[in-house]
Short mmCIF file of C-alpha atoms in Angstrom, two decimals:
data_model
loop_
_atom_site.label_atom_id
_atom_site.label_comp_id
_atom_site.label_asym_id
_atom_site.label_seq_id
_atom_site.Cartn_x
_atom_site.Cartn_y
_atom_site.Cartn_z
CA UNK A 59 52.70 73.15 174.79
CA UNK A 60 52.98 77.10 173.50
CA UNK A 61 52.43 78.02 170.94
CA UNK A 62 54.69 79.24 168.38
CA UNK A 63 54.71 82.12 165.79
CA UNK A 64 53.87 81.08 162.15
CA UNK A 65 56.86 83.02 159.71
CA UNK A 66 56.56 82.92 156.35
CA UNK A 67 59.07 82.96 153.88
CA UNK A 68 59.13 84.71 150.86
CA UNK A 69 60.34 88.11 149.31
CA UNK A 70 62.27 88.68 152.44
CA UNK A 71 58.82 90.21 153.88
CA UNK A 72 57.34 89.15 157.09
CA UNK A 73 54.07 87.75 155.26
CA UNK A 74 51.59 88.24 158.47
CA UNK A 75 51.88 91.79 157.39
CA UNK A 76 50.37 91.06 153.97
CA UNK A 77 46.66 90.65 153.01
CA UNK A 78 47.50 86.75 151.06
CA UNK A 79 48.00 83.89 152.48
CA UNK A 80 51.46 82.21 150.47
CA UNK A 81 51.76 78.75 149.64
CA UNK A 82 55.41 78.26 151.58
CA UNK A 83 55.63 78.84 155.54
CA UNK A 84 57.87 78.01 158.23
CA UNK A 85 56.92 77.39 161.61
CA UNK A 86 59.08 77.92 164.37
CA UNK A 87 58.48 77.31 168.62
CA UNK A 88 60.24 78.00 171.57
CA UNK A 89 59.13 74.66 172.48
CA UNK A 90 61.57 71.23 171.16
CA UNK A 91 59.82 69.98 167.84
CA UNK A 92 59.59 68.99 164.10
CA UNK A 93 58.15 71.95 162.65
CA UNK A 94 56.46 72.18 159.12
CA UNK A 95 59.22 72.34 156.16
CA UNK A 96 59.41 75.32 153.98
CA UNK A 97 60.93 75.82 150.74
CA UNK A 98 63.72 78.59 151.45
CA UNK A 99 63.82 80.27 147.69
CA UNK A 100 66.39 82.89 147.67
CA UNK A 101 64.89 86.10 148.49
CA UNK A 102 66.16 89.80 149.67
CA UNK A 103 67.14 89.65 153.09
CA UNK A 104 65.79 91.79 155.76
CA UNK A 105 68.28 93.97 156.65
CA UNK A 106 68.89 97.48 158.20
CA UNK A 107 69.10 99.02 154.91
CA UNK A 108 65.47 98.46 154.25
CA UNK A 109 63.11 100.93 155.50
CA UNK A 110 62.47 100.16 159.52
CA UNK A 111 58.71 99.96 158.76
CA UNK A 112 59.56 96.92 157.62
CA UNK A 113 60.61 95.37 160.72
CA UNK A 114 58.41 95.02 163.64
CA UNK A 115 59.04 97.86 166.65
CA UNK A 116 59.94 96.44 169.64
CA UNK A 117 57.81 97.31 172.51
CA UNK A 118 58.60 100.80 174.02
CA UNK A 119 57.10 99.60 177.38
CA UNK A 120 59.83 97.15 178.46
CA UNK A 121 61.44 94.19 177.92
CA UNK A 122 59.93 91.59 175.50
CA UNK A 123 58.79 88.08 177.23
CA UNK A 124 60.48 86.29 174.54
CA UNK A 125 63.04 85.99 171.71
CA UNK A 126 61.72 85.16 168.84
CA UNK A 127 63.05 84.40 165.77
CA UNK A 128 60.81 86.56 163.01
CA UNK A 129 62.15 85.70 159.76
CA UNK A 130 64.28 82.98 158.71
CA UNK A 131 65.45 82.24 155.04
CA UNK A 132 68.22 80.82 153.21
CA UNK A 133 70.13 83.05 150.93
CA UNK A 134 72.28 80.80 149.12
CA UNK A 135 73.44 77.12 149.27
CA UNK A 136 76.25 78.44 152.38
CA UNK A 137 74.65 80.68 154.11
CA UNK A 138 71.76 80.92 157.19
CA UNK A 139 69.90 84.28 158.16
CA UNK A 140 67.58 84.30 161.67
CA UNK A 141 65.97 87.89 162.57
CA UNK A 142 64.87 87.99 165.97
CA UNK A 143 62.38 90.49 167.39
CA UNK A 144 64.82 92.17 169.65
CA UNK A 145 68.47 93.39 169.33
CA UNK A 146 70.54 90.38 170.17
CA UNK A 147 73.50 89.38 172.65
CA UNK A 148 77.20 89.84 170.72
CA UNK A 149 79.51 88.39 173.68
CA UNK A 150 79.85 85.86 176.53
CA UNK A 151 78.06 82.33 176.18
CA UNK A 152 74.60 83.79 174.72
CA UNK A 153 76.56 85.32 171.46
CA UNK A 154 74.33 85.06 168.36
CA UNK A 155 77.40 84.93 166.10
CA UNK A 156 78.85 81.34 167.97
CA UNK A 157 77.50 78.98 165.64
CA UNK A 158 77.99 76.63 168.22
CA UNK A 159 74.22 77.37 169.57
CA UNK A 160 73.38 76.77 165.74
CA UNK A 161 73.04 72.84 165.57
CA UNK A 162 72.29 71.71 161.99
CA UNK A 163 71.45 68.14 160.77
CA UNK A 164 73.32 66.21 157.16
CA UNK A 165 76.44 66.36 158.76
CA UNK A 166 76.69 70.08 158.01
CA UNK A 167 78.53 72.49 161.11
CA UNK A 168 77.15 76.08 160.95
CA UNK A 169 80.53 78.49 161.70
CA UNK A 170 80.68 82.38 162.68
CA UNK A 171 78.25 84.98 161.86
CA UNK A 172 78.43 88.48 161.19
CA UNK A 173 74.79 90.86 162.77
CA UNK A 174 73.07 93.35 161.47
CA UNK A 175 73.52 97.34 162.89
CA UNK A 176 70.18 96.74 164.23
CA UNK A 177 71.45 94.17 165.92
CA UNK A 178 68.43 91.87 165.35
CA UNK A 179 69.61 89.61 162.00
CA UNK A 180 72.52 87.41 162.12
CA UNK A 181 74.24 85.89 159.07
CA UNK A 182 75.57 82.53 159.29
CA UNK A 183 78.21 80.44 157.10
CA UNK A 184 78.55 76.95 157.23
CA UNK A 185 81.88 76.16 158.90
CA UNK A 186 84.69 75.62 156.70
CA UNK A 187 88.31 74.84 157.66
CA UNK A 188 90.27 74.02 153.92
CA UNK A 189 89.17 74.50 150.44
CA UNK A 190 88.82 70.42 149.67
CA UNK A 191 86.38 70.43 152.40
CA UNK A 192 84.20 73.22 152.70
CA UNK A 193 80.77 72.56 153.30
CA UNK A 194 77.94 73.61 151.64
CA UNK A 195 73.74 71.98 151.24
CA UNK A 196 72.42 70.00 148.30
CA UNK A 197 69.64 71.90 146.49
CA UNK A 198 66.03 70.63 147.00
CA UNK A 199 67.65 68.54 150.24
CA UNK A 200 66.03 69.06 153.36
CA UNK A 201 67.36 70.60 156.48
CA UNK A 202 66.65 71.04 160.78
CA UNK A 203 68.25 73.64 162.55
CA UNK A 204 67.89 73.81 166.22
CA UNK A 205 68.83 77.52 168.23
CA UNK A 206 69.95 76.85 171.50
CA UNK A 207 71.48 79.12 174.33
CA UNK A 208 71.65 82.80 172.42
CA UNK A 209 69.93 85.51 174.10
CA UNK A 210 68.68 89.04 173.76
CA UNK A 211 69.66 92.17 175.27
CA UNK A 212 66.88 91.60 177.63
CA UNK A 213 68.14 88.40 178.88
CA UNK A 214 65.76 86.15 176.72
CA UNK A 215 66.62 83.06 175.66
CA UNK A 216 65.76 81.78 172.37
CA UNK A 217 65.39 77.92 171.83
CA UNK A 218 63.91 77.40 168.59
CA UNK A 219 63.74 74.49 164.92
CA UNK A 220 63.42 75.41 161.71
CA UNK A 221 62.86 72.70 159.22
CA UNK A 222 63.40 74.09 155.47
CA UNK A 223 64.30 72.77 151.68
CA UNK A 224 67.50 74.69 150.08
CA UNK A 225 66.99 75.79 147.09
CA UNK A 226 69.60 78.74 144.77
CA UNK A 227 68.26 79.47 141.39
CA UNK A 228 69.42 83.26 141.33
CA UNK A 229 72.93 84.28 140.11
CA UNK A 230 74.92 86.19 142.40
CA UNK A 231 76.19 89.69 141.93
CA UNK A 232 79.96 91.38 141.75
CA UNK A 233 81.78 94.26 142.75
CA UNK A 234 85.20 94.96 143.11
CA UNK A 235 86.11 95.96 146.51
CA UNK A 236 89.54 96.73 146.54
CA UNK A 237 92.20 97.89 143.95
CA UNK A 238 96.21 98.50 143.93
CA UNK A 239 98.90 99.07 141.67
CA UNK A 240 99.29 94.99 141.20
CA UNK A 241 96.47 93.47 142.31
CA UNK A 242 92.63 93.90 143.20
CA UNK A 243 89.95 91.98 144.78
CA UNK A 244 86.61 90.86 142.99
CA UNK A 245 83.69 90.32 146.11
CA UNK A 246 80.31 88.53 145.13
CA UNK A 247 77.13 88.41 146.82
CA UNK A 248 77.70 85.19 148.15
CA UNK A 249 80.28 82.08 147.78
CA UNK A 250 81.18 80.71 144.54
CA UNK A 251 82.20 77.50 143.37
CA UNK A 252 86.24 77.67 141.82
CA UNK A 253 86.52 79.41 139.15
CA UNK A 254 88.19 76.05 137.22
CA UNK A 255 85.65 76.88 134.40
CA UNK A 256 85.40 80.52 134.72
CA UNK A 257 86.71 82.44 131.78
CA UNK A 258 88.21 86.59 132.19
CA UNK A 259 88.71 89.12 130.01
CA UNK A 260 91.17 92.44 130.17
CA UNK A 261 90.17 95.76 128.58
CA UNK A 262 88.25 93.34 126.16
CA UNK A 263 91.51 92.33 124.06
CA UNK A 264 92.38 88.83 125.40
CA UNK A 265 92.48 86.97 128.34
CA UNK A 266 93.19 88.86 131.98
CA UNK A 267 97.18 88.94 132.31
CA UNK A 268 97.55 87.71 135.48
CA UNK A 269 96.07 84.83 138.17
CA UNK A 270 92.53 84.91 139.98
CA UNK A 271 92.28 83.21 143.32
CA UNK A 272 89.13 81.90 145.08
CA UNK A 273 89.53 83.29 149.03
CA UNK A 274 88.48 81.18 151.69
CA UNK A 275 88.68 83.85 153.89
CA UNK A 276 90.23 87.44 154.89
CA UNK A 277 93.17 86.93 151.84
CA UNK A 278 93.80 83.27 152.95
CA UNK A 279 93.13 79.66 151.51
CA UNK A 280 91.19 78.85 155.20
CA UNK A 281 88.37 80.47 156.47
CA UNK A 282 88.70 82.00 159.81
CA UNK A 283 86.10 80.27 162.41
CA UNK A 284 86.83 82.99 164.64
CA UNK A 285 84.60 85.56 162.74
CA UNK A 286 82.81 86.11 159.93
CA UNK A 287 85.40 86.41 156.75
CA UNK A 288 83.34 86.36 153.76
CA UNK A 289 84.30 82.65 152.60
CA UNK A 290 84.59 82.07 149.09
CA UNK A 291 83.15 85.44 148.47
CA UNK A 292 86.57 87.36 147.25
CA UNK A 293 88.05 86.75 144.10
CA UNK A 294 92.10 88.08 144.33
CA UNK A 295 93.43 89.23 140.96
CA UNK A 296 96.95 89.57 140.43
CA UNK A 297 98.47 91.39 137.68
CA UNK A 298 101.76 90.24 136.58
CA UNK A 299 102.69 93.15 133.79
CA UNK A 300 102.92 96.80 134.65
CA UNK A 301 99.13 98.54 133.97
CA UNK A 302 98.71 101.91 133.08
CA UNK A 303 96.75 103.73 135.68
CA UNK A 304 93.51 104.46 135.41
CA UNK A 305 90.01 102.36 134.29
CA UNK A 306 90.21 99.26 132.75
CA UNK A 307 87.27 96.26 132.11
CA UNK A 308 87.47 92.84 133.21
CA UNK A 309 84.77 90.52 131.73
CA UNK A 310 83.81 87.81 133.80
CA UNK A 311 82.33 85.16 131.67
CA UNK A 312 81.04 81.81 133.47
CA UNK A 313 81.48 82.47 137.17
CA UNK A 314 78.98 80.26 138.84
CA UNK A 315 77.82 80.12 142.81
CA UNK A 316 77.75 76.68 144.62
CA UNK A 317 74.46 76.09 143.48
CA UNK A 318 75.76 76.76 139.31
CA UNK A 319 74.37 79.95 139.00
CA UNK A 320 76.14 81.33 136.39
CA UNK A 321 77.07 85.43 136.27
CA UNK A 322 78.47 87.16 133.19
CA UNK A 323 79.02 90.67 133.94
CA UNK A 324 81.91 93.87 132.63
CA UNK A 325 83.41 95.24 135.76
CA UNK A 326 85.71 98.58 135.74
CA UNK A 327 89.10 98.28 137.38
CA UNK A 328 90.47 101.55 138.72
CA UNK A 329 94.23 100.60 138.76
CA UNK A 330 96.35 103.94 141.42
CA UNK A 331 99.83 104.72 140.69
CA UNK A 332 102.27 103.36 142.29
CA UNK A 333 103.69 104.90 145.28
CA UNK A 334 107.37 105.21 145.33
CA UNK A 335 109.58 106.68 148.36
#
């Protein structure tokens, strides 16, 4: 049998670069097996906005003999990240964003993912078709997910297992993303729970005069399996009186993640004129 590179996972660092040796590891083979569990604590992803030091060059002389998967960690109780050593396939059968080459045991389905500019990390969230039944892991459960059939640019296949323990204890973070004259849209870090319990505040003088909406997807109730669309990620505000334009503050008071994170936070609104022709 080959044998497989030892990841590590923890601060979102590759930990073979460090001079410690951390308690939590993951294991993963190109080989079919039942690697070593990890405990996947939420931790800053690797990504292209962090310096390129960071990630490992890929060799100038040629093509790689393998694809690898680097670094693997789960962000939140929804969501899977894999970075490869090598840019990664985006179309045909060997597509890193199908998550039908994802395969994923406790009855969970992993849907579409969205990749890095790098082209090396691919996000994926759990498939989810309504709001009764999206799908999401049980903190401090364990999990197996088996690669199979996605390639790299080079024409590598990588067939790799991950074996892990979800775990969520951070809160997420907000931002509004989008604004009009009678509505905006409220975007988190990651998906949140309904905001049944969730409690928001206008310009700090009484409750938000309007309805908030949990998004499944891209401004719908169902997420789109076809791509990556963010689910449960937007919050859609509607105003229903006339605003004055300009900045206003929405407090967001008990907004939790799936995992009950909780996030209390003052945003600022910028609400445009309306346009009239």
């Amino acid at each position: 049998m080959r044998k497989g590179l030892v990841l590590v996972a923890t601060c979102g660092l590759l930990l073979t670069q460090l001079p410690f040796v951390p308690a939590a590891r993951a294991i993963a083979r190109s080989d079919p097996f039942e690697p070593a569990p990890i405990s996947a604590a939420k931790v800053a992803p690797i990504s292209a906005a962090q310096p390129v030091a960071m990630l490992p060059p890929l060799n100038p002389g040629g093509p790689i003999e393998n694809a690898i998967v680097e670094h693997f960690f789960v962000p939140n109780l929804m969501q899977l990240e894999f970075t490869f050593n090598a840019p990664m396939v985006t179309s045909g059968a060997n597509d890193v964003r199908d998550g039908a080459h994802y395969e994923m045991d406790g009855g969970l389905f992993v849907g579409a993912g969205e990749l890095s500019s790098d082209g090396r990390t691919v996000l994926l969230t759990l498939a989810c078709q309504s709001v009764p039944t999206c799908q999401h892991m049980t903190p401090g459960a364990g999990y197996h997910v088996s690669i199979r059939g996605v390639a790299d640019v080079y024409g590598n296949l990588a067939n790799q297992a991950v074996s892990f323990t979800a775990s969520d204890s951070t809160p997420p973070t907000v931002a509004v993303e989008s604004a009009s004259a009678g509505s905006f849209v409220v975007r988190a870090s990651e998906p949140l729970a309904p905001p049944t319990a969730a409690e928001f505040s206008w310009d700090e003088s009484g409750s938000f005069p309007g309805t908030a909406t949990l998004q499944a997807g891209a401004g719908t109730n169902f997420c789109d399996e076809s791509g990556a669309d963010r689910c449960f990620q937007r919050l859609r505000f509607d105003l229903t009186t006339t605003q004055i334009p300009g900045a206003h503050s929405l407090r967001l008071n008990g907004l939790t993640d799936l995992a009950g994170n909780s996030v209390s936070t003052t945003l600022t609104v910028t609400i445009p004129s309306r346009i009239t022709r």
